[in-house]
Tab-separated table of C-alpha atoms and ligand atoms in Angstrom:
chain	number	residue	atom	x	y	z
A	5	MET	CA	230.171	-139.613	144.811
A	6	GLY	CA	229.950	-141.750	141.711
A	7	ALA	CA	230.744	-145.451	141.882
A	8	ASP	CA	233.457	-144.957	139.269
A	9	LEU	CA	235.142	-142.383	141.467
A	10	VAL	CA	235.018	-144.696	144.520
A	11	THR	CA	236.530	-147.475	142.423
A	12	ALA	CA	239.243	-145.160	141.129
A	13	LEU	CA	240.034	-143.974	144.663
A	14	ILE	CA	240.238	-147.512	146.079
A	15	GLY	CA	242.353	-148.516	143.097
A	16	ALA	CA	244.683	-145.567	143.706
A	17	VAL	CA	245.004	-146.389	147.447
A	18	ILE	CA	245.840	-150.033	146.721
A	19	ALA	CA	248.264	-149.114	143.956
A	20	GLY	CA	249.851	-146.504	146.257
A	21	ALA	CA	250.237	-149.008	149.115
A	22	ALA	CA	251.700	-151.604	146.772
A	23	GLY	CA	254.099	-149.008	145.335
A	24	LEU	CA	255.183	-147.923	148.835
A	25	LEU	CA	255.840	-151.523	149.882
A	26	LEU	CA	257.708	-152.232	146.680
A	27	GLY	CA	259.886	-149.187	147.386
A	28	LYS	CA	260.607	-150.471	150.927
A	29	LEU	CA	261.374	-153.903	149.516
A	30	ASN	CA	263.936	-152.451	147.103
A	31	ALA	CA	265.457	-150.298	149.843
A	32	PHE	CA	265.906	-153.405	152.023
A	33	LYS	CA	267.428	-155.247	149.081
A	34	LYS	CA	269.977	-152.470	148.570
A	35	LYS	CA	270.879	-152.289	152.266
A	36	LYS	CA	270.944	-155.939	153.269
A	37	GLY	CA	271.147	-157.807	150.000
A	38	ARG	CA	267.745	-159.446	150.542
A	39	SER	CA	264.362	-158.309	151.716
A	40	PRO	CA	262.567	-159.631	154.825
A	41	LEU	CA	259.865	-162.208	154.267
A	42	TRP	CA	257.168	-160.192	156.089
A	43	LEU	CA	257.516	-157.303	153.640
A	44	GLY	CA	257.112	-159.580	150.656
A	45	ALA	CA	254.093	-161.227	152.287
A	46	LEU	CA	252.526	-157.822	153.025
A	47	LEU	CA	253.010	-156.723	149.409
A	48	PHE	CA	251.421	-159.965	148.242
A	49	ALA	CA	248.449	-159.412	150.598
A	50	VAL	CA	247.859	-155.854	149.379
A	51	VAL	CA	247.903	-156.921	145.739
A	52	LEU	CA	245.603	-159.880	146.543
A	53	ILE	CA	243.094	-157.614	148.331
A	54	GLY	CA	243.177	-155.306	145.326
A	55	LEU	CA	242.545	-158.147	142.902
A	56	LEU	CA	239.724	-159.563	145.043
A	57	TYR	CA	238.057	-156.166	145.307
A	58	PHE	CA	238.006	-155.657	141.560
A	59	GLU	CA	236.947	-159.252	140.912
A	60	GLU	CA	234.077	-159.188	143.441
A	61	ARG	CA	232.956	-155.675	142.655
A	62	PRO	CA	229.256	-155.697	141.776
A	63	ASP	CA	228.194	-154.785	138.254
A	64	GLU	CA	228.298	-151.121	137.502
A	65	THR	CA	225.343	-149.584	135.828
A	66	GLY	CA	227.068	-146.206	135.723
A	67	GLN	CA	223.844	-144.286	135.637
A	68	THR	CA	225.340	-141.002	134.603
A	69	ASP	CA	224.922	-138.882	131.549
A	70	GLY	CA	228.646	-138.426	131.183
A	71	GLY	CA	228.524	-135.244	133.204
A	72	GLY	CA	227.982	-137.150	136.438
A	73	LYS	CA	224.268	-136.365	136.736
A	74	PRO	CA	222.081	-139.392	137.391
A	75	VAL	CA	219.800	-140.390	134.549
A	76	ALA	CA	216.187	-141.269	135.268
A	77	GLY	CA	215.844	-145.016	134.966
A	78	THR	CA	215.252	-148.096	137.059
A	79	THR	CA	217.967	-150.734	137.143
A	80	ILE	CA	216.611	-154.224	136.546
A	81	SER	CA	218.400	-157.475	137.268
A	82	ALA	CA	216.286	-159.717	135.027
A	83	PRO	CA	214.956	-159.081	131.526
A	84	TYR	CA	211.903	-156.819	131.674
A	85	VAL	CA	208.746	-158.786	130.967
A	86	ARG	CA	206.472	-156.894	128.600
A	87	ALA	CA	202.912	-156.442	129.821
A	88	GLU	CA	200.143	-156.737	127.212
A	89	GLY	CA	199.814	-153.450	125.364
A	90	GLU	CA	203.355	-152.305	126.090
A	91	MET	CA	205.965	-151.625	123.433
A	92	LEU	CA	209.637	-152.111	124.283
A	93	VAL	CA	212.573	-150.519	122.536
A	94	HIS	CA	215.899	-152.045	123.576
A	95	TYR	CA	219.089	-150.175	122.769
A	96	ILE	CA	221.409	-153.137	123.165
A	97	ASN	CA	224.900	-152.424	124.461
A	98	VAL	CA	227.136	-153.671	121.640
A	99	GLY	CA	230.052	-151.374	122.456
A	100	GLN	CA	231.069	-149.241	119.463
A	101	GLY	CA	228.267	-150.216	117.108
A	102	ALA	CA	224.498	-150.256	117.040
A	103	SER	CA	221.586	-152.603	117.652
A	104	GLN	CA	217.971	-152.011	118.610
A	105	LEU	CA	215.320	-154.586	119.417
A	106	LEU	CA	211.679	-153.522	119.293
A	107	VAL	CA	208.796	-155.561	120.668
A	108	GLY	CA	205.457	-154.084	119.609
A	109	PRO	CA	202.277	-153.762	121.689
A	110	THR	CA	200.935	-157.066	120.318
A	111	GLY	CA	204.326	-158.789	120.565
A	112	LYS	CA	205.692	-158.473	117.031
A	113	THR	CA	209.455	-158.058	116.924
A	114	MET	CA	211.875	-155.947	114.920
A	115	LEU	CA	215.664	-155.995	115.100
A	116	ILE	CA	217.554	-153.070	113.613
A	117	ASP	CA	221.285	-153.848	113.238
A	118	ALA	CA	223.217	-156.375	115.309
A	119	GLY	CA	226.558	-154.820	116.270
A	120	ASN	CA	229.995	-155.892	115.097
A	121	ASN	CA	231.139	-159.413	114.127
A	122	ASP	CA	232.651	-160.023	117.567
A	123	LYS	CA	229.284	-159.287	119.193
A	124	GLU	CA	227.269	-161.906	117.304
A	125	GLU	CA	227.347	-164.493	120.100
A	126	MET	CA	226.285	-161.818	122.567
A	127	ILE	CA	223.417	-160.581	120.363
A	128	VAL	CA	222.070	-164.103	119.926
A	129	ALA	CA	222.284	-164.636	123.716
A	130	TYR	CA	220.546	-161.302	124.379
A	131	LEU	CA	217.674	-162.140	122.041
A	132	GLN	CA	217.299	-165.615	123.554
A	133	ARG	CA	217.301	-164.122	127.041
A	134	ALA	CA	214.581	-161.693	125.941
A	135	GLY	CA	212.492	-164.702	124.892
A	136	ILE	CA	212.647	-163.923	121.169
A	137	LYS	CA	211.822	-166.810	118.822
A	138	LYS	CA	211.152	-164.919	115.616
A	139	ILE	CA	212.299	-161.598	114.234
A	140	ASP	CA	209.303	-160.363	112.240
A	141	ILE	CA	211.281	-157.550	110.651
A	142	LEU	CA	215.055	-157.508	110.418
A	143	VAL	CA	216.838	-154.365	109.221
A	144	GLY	CA	220.460	-153.764	108.317
A	145	THR	CA	220.640	-149.970	108.225
A	146	HIS	CA	223.756	-149.917	105.994
A	147	PRO	CA	226.622	-152.303	105.238
A	148	ASP	CA	229.136	-151.077	107.863
A	149	ALA	CA	230.456	-153.898	110.069
A	150	ASP	CA	229.554	-152.180	113.356
A	151	HIS	CA	225.890	-152.461	112.296
A	152	ILE	CA	225.538	-155.627	110.234
A	153	GLY	CA	228.371	-157.725	111.731
A	154	GLY	CA	226.050	-159.852	113.870
A	155	LEU	CA	223.212	-160.164	111.340
A	156	ASP	CA	224.389	-163.484	109.862
A	157	ALA	CA	224.301	-165.131	113.301
A	158	VAL	CA	220.826	-163.698	113.947
A	159	ILE	CA	219.625	-165.075	110.600
A	160	ASP	CA	221.168	-168.479	111.438
A	161	HIS	CA	219.549	-168.692	114.899
A	162	PHE	CA	216.055	-167.189	114.515
A	163	ASP	CA	213.059	-167.333	112.227
A	164	ILE	CA	213.060	-164.211	110.099
A	165	GLY	CA	209.974	-162.578	108.599
A	166	GLN	CA	211.052	-159.773	106.307
A	167	PHE	CA	214.597	-158.517	105.846
A	168	TYR	CA	215.373	-154.951	104.751
A	169	MET	CA	218.635	-153.333	103.718
A	170	PRO	CA	219.271	-150.225	101.590
A	171	LYS	CA	220.446	-150.722	98.029
A	172	VAL	CA	224.162	-150.143	98.560
A	173	GLN	CA	227.000	-152.041	97.013
A	174	SER	CA	229.619	-153.404	99.355
A	175	ASN	CA	232.198	-156.105	98.796
A	176	THR	CA	233.271	-156.665	102.388
A	177	LYS	CA	233.386	-160.186	103.794
A	178	THR	CA	230.961	-159.100	106.529
A	179	TYR	CA	228.379	-157.981	103.950
A	180	GLU	CA	228.832	-161.148	101.902
A	181	ASP	CA	228.358	-163.271	105.047
A	182	VAL	CA	225.019	-161.571	105.688
A	183	LEU	CA	223.814	-162.076	102.112
A	184	LEU	CA	224.960	-165.696	102.187
A	185	ALA	CA	223.170	-166.395	105.502
A	186	ALA	CA	219.964	-164.916	104.067
A	187	LYS	CA	220.324	-166.881	100.831
A	188	LYS	CA	220.879	-170.159	102.705
A	189	LYS	CA	217.574	-169.673	104.513
A	190	GLY	CA	215.742	-168.528	101.383
A	191	ILE	CA	215.185	-165.023	102.786
A	192	LYS	CA	214.986	-162.270	100.209
A	193	VAL	CA	216.320	-158.814	100.895
A	194	ASP	CA	213.782	-156.015	100.488
A	195	SER	CA	214.970	-152.534	99.694
A	196	ALA	CA	215.020	-150.138	102.646
A	197	LYS	CA	214.137	-146.714	101.297
A	198	ALA	CA	212.009	-143.684	102.129
A	199	ASP	CA	208.200	-144.010	102.324
A	200	VAL	CA	208.032	-147.744	102.979
A	201	ASN	CA	205.381	-148.517	105.605
A	202	LEU	CA	206.465	-151.681	107.364
A	203	LYS	CA	203.844	-154.362	107.975
A	204	TRP	CA	204.814	-154.916	111.553
A	205	ASP	CA	202.684	-154.682	114.687
A	206	SER	CA	198.980	-153.832	114.348
A	207	GLY	CA	199.175	-151.616	117.458
A	208	ALA	CA	201.989	-149.401	116.204
A	209	THR	CA	203.182	-147.755	113.003
A	210	ALA	CA	206.659	-148.257	111.590
A	211	ARG	CA	207.808	-146.324	108.565
A	212	ILE	CA	211.121	-146.131	106.761
A	213	VAL	CA	211.713	-142.407	106.139
A	214	ALA	CA	215.244	-142.522	104.667
A	215	PRO	CA	217.312	-142.880	102.529
A	216	ILE	CA	215.471	-140.397	100.345
A	217	GLY	CA	218.168	-140.039	97.683
A	218	ASP	CA	221.076	-142.002	96.284
A	219	TYR	CA	224.121	-140.987	98.247
A	220	SER	CA	227.700	-141.980	97.501
A	221	ASP	CA	228.468	-142.131	101.223
A	222	THR	CA	227.416	-145.438	102.812
A	223	ASN	CA	226.450	-143.766	106.100
A	224	GLU	CA	224.084	-141.409	104.284
A	225	MET	CA	222.337	-144.442	102.774
A	226	SER	CA	221.319	-145.554	106.289
A	227	ALA	CA	217.750	-146.688	106.720
A	228	VAL	CA	216.026	-144.305	109.132
A	229	ILE	CA	212.876	-145.659	110.768
A	230	ARG	CA	210.148	-143.874	112.707
A	231	VAL	CA	208.073	-146.001	115.051
A	232	ALA	CA	205.002	-144.595	116.787
A	233	TYR	CA	202.731	-146.143	119.374
A	234	GLY	CA	199.853	-144.027	120.683
A	235	GLU	CA	201.304	-140.733	121.753
A	236	THR	CA	204.873	-142.007	121.946
A	237	SER	CA	207.418	-142.146	119.130
A	238	PHE	CA	210.974	-143.207	118.326
A	239	LEU	CA	213.365	-142.308	115.528
A	240	LEU	CA	216.085	-144.853	114.722
A	241	THR	CA	218.757	-143.346	112.556
A	242	GLY	CA	221.618	-145.743	111.776
A	243	ASP	CA	224.614	-143.668	110.742
A	244	ALA	CA	222.646	-141.117	108.680
A	245	GLU	CA	224.547	-137.853	108.456
A	246	SER	CA	223.698	-134.228	107.721
A	247	LYS	CA	222.983	-134.737	103.974
A	248	SER	CA	220.295	-137.278	104.676
A	249	GLU	CA	219.077	-135.184	107.609
A	250	THR	CA	218.773	-132.100	105.374
A	251	ASP	CA	216.754	-134.052	102.797
A	252	LEU	CA	214.557	-135.446	105.580
A	253	VAL	CA	213.808	-131.965	106.899
A	254	ALA	CA	213.110	-130.676	103.357
A	255	SER	CA	210.802	-133.617	102.577
A	256	GLY	CA	208.300	-132.532	105.210
A	257	THR	CA	207.916	-136.103	106.444
A	258	ASN	CA	206.928	-136.585	110.084
A	259	LEU	CA	210.153	-136.830	112.106
A	260	LYS	CA	208.699	-136.027	115.533
A	261	ALA	CA	210.028	-138.413	118.150
A	262	ASP	CA	210.175	-138.527	121.939
A	263	VAL	CA	213.327	-140.614	121.713
A	264	LEU	CA	215.996	-139.940	119.091
A	265	LEU	CA	218.789	-142.404	118.457
A	266	ILE	CA	221.625	-139.957	117.879
A	267	GLY	CA	223.043	-140.529	114.382
A	268	HIS	CA	226.449	-142.091	113.815
A	269	HIS	CA	227.249	-142.745	117.502
A	270	GLY	CA	227.327	-139.033	118.351
A	271	SER	CA	229.641	-137.884	115.562
A	272	ASN	CA	229.672	-134.189	114.593
A	273	SER	CA	228.640	-135.189	111.057
A	274	SER	CA	225.118	-135.983	112.307
A	275	THR	CA	222.475	-134.305	114.486
A	276	SER	CA	222.393	-131.052	112.527
A	277	ASP	CA	220.413	-128.218	114.151
A	278	PRO	CA	217.385	-128.124	111.798
A	279	PHE	CA	217.037	-131.909	112.039
A	280	LEU	CA	217.217	-131.925	115.847
A	281	GLU	CA	214.692	-129.077	115.892
A	282	ARG	CA	212.234	-131.051	113.751
A	283	VAL	CA	212.568	-134.264	115.746
A	284	GLY	CA	212.182	-132.375	119.026
A	285	PRO	CA	213.139	-135.279	121.306
A	286	LYS	CA	212.872	-135.434	125.101
A	287	TYR	CA	215.449	-138.209	125.167
A	288	ALA	CA	218.564	-138.903	123.135
A	289	VAL	CA	220.180	-142.331	123.092
A	290	ILE	CA	223.825	-142.691	122.087
A	291	GLN	CA	225.102	-146.125	121.098
A	292	SER	CA	228.858	-145.986	121.422
A	293	GLY	CA	231.677	-147.800	123.156
A	294	LYS	CA	235.460	-147.609	123.280
A	295	ASN	CA	236.487	-145.862	120.063
A	296	ASN	CA	239.181	-143.717	118.473
A	297	TYR	CA	236.750	-141.361	116.750
A	298	GLY	CA	235.888	-139.347	119.853
A	299	HIS	CA	232.244	-140.525	119.757
A	300	PRO	CA	230.173	-139.027	121.186
A	301	THR	CA	231.767	-135.629	120.660
A	302	PRO	CA	231.657	-132.860	123.292
A	303	GLU	CA	229.933	-130.647	120.680
A	304	ILE	CA	226.996	-133.052	120.280
A	305	LEU	CA	226.720	-133.564	124.055
A	306	ALA	CA	226.749	-129.783	124.587
A	307	LYS	CA	224.109	-129.324	121.885
A	308	LEU	CA	221.805	-131.861	123.566
A	309	ALA	CA	222.430	-130.406	127.030
A	310	GLY	CA	221.666	-126.933	125.673
A	311	LYS	CA	218.219	-128.137	124.606
A	312	ASN	CA	217.596	-129.923	127.927
A	313	ILE	CA	217.415	-133.284	126.190
A	314	THR	CA	218.076	-136.186	128.561
A	315	VAL	CA	220.961	-138.272	127.248
A	316	LEU	CA	221.266	-142.018	127.769
A	317	ARG	CA	224.416	-143.816	126.668
A	318	ASN	CA	225.219	-147.490	126.341
A	319	ASP	CA	228.833	-146.837	127.337
A	320	THR	CA	227.782	-145.517	130.743
A	321	SER	CA	224.401	-147.194	131.329
A	322	GLY	CA	224.712	-150.583	129.612
A	323	ASN	CA	221.568	-151.902	127.930
A	324	ILE	CA	218.808	-149.297	127.805
A	325	VAL	CA	215.157	-150.330	127.476
A	326	PHE	CA	212.315	-147.870	126.901
A	327	VAL	CA	208.853	-149.081	127.890
A	328	SER	CA	205.907	-147.347	126.225
A	329	ASN	CA	202.275	-147.856	127.216
A	330	GLY	CA	201.197	-145.649	124.334
A	331	LYS	CA	200.906	-142.619	126.590
A	332	SER	CA	204.094	-142.335	128.596
A	333	LEU	CA	207.612	-143.718	128.715
A	334	ASP	CA	209.501	-145.587	131.390
A	335	ILE	CA	213.233	-146.390	131.245
A	336	LYS	CA	214.873	-149.593	132.450
A	337	LEU	CA	218.648	-149.919	132.664
A	338	ASP	CA	219.762	-153.515	132.354
A	339	PRO	CA	223.332	-154.235	133.491
A	340	TRP	CA	223.369	-157.681	131.822
A	341	GLU	CA	226.656	-158.320	130.040
A	342	TYR	CA	227.928	-161.222	128.012
A	343	ILE	CA	231.631	-161.874	128.207
A	344	LYS	CA	233.498	-164.750	126.589
A	345	GLY	CA	230.706	-167.235	126.305
A	346	LYS	CA	228.859	-166.440	129.494
A	347	ALA	CA	226.581	-163.828	130.956
A	348	LYS	CA	227.976	-161.791	133.823
B	427	ZN	ZN1	228.245	-147.024	112.832
C-alpha cells in the first residue's frame, strides 16, 4: 500500500469520526438545547489527533511513477557527496517549472534554469546546501518565468563564469530582472544556439544542440543541451516543442541520451515519436508540479510506458539526483524541501 493511500485512509477515518461526533453534537443541541461537555471534548481530541498526525508525519518521498509502481532509487537524507570522478545531475524540485544542476567529474558546475520567481530563495538555499560556490556555466533556456524566475537571485548570490540565453526578445519584468542582475555584476550574456560546445568540465562534453532555427514561439527557442560523460549521457530540453524536435532529428546531430528531460513538463506539444526514438532514453525525468495545464499528460506517460522507459517525476519523488561514474547510473531521491524560509 502506498504511503499516500495510508495517509488518505487515516485522514478519511479522522474526518469521518469528527463528522460523526459533530452530528451527535448537533442532535444533542436540538434535543436538549445544549450539548454535553464530554462530546465537545471528544470532538476536540479527534481533531487534535488528526492535526498532530499530519504535522508529525515524516517526509514523503512518494517513490512512485504515478502508476503506483516503485521507482528505482535510494532515498538520501543529506546532500549526496560527489566522489572524485563522478558526475551529478540534479533535477531540482521547483514545482511547476524547471531547474537542473550539473556537477562534472572534475567538479565544474552548470545550472540550467532556476524555477519561478517564488522559488528563488529555495534555489539559492539548495545550491548552498550542495556546497556550490561558483556556477561555471549558467543557462536560461528561454525567457519564461518558470525557468528564469530564480536566475537573478542566483546571479546575486554566486560567482558566475559564463551565462547563456537564446536570442529571444521578451519585455517581462522577470526577464528584465535577470538582465539587470547580470549587468550589475558585469556578466555578459552569450547566445545559446545550436552547435556551441561549452567549455565546461574537462572530463565531460557539453554541447548546445538547439535552437537550430529562429522560431516565433518562445518555447521552441529553448536551449537544448547534451551532456556526455564516458558511456553515459543526458539531454536537457527546456520547453522545446515538436518543431525544434523535428529540426533536431533532421539535423543528424547526436541526440542519444540515457536520461531525457521530457520537454515542456510533459506537455503533448513535446516528445514527438521520431525525437523520442532518436534519443532512445532508459530514463525520463519530468519536472512538473501543481498546474492547470494537465502536465504531464496521460498521453506522454502512456508513450513512455509503452517504450519501457522508467519515469521519474519531481512532483512524486521530490529532488532527483543522477550519479554517473562514466559507465553506469545510480539514482538518489532527496526529500529535502524548503518552505517559507526554512528547510523541512
Ligand atoms: Zn516551462
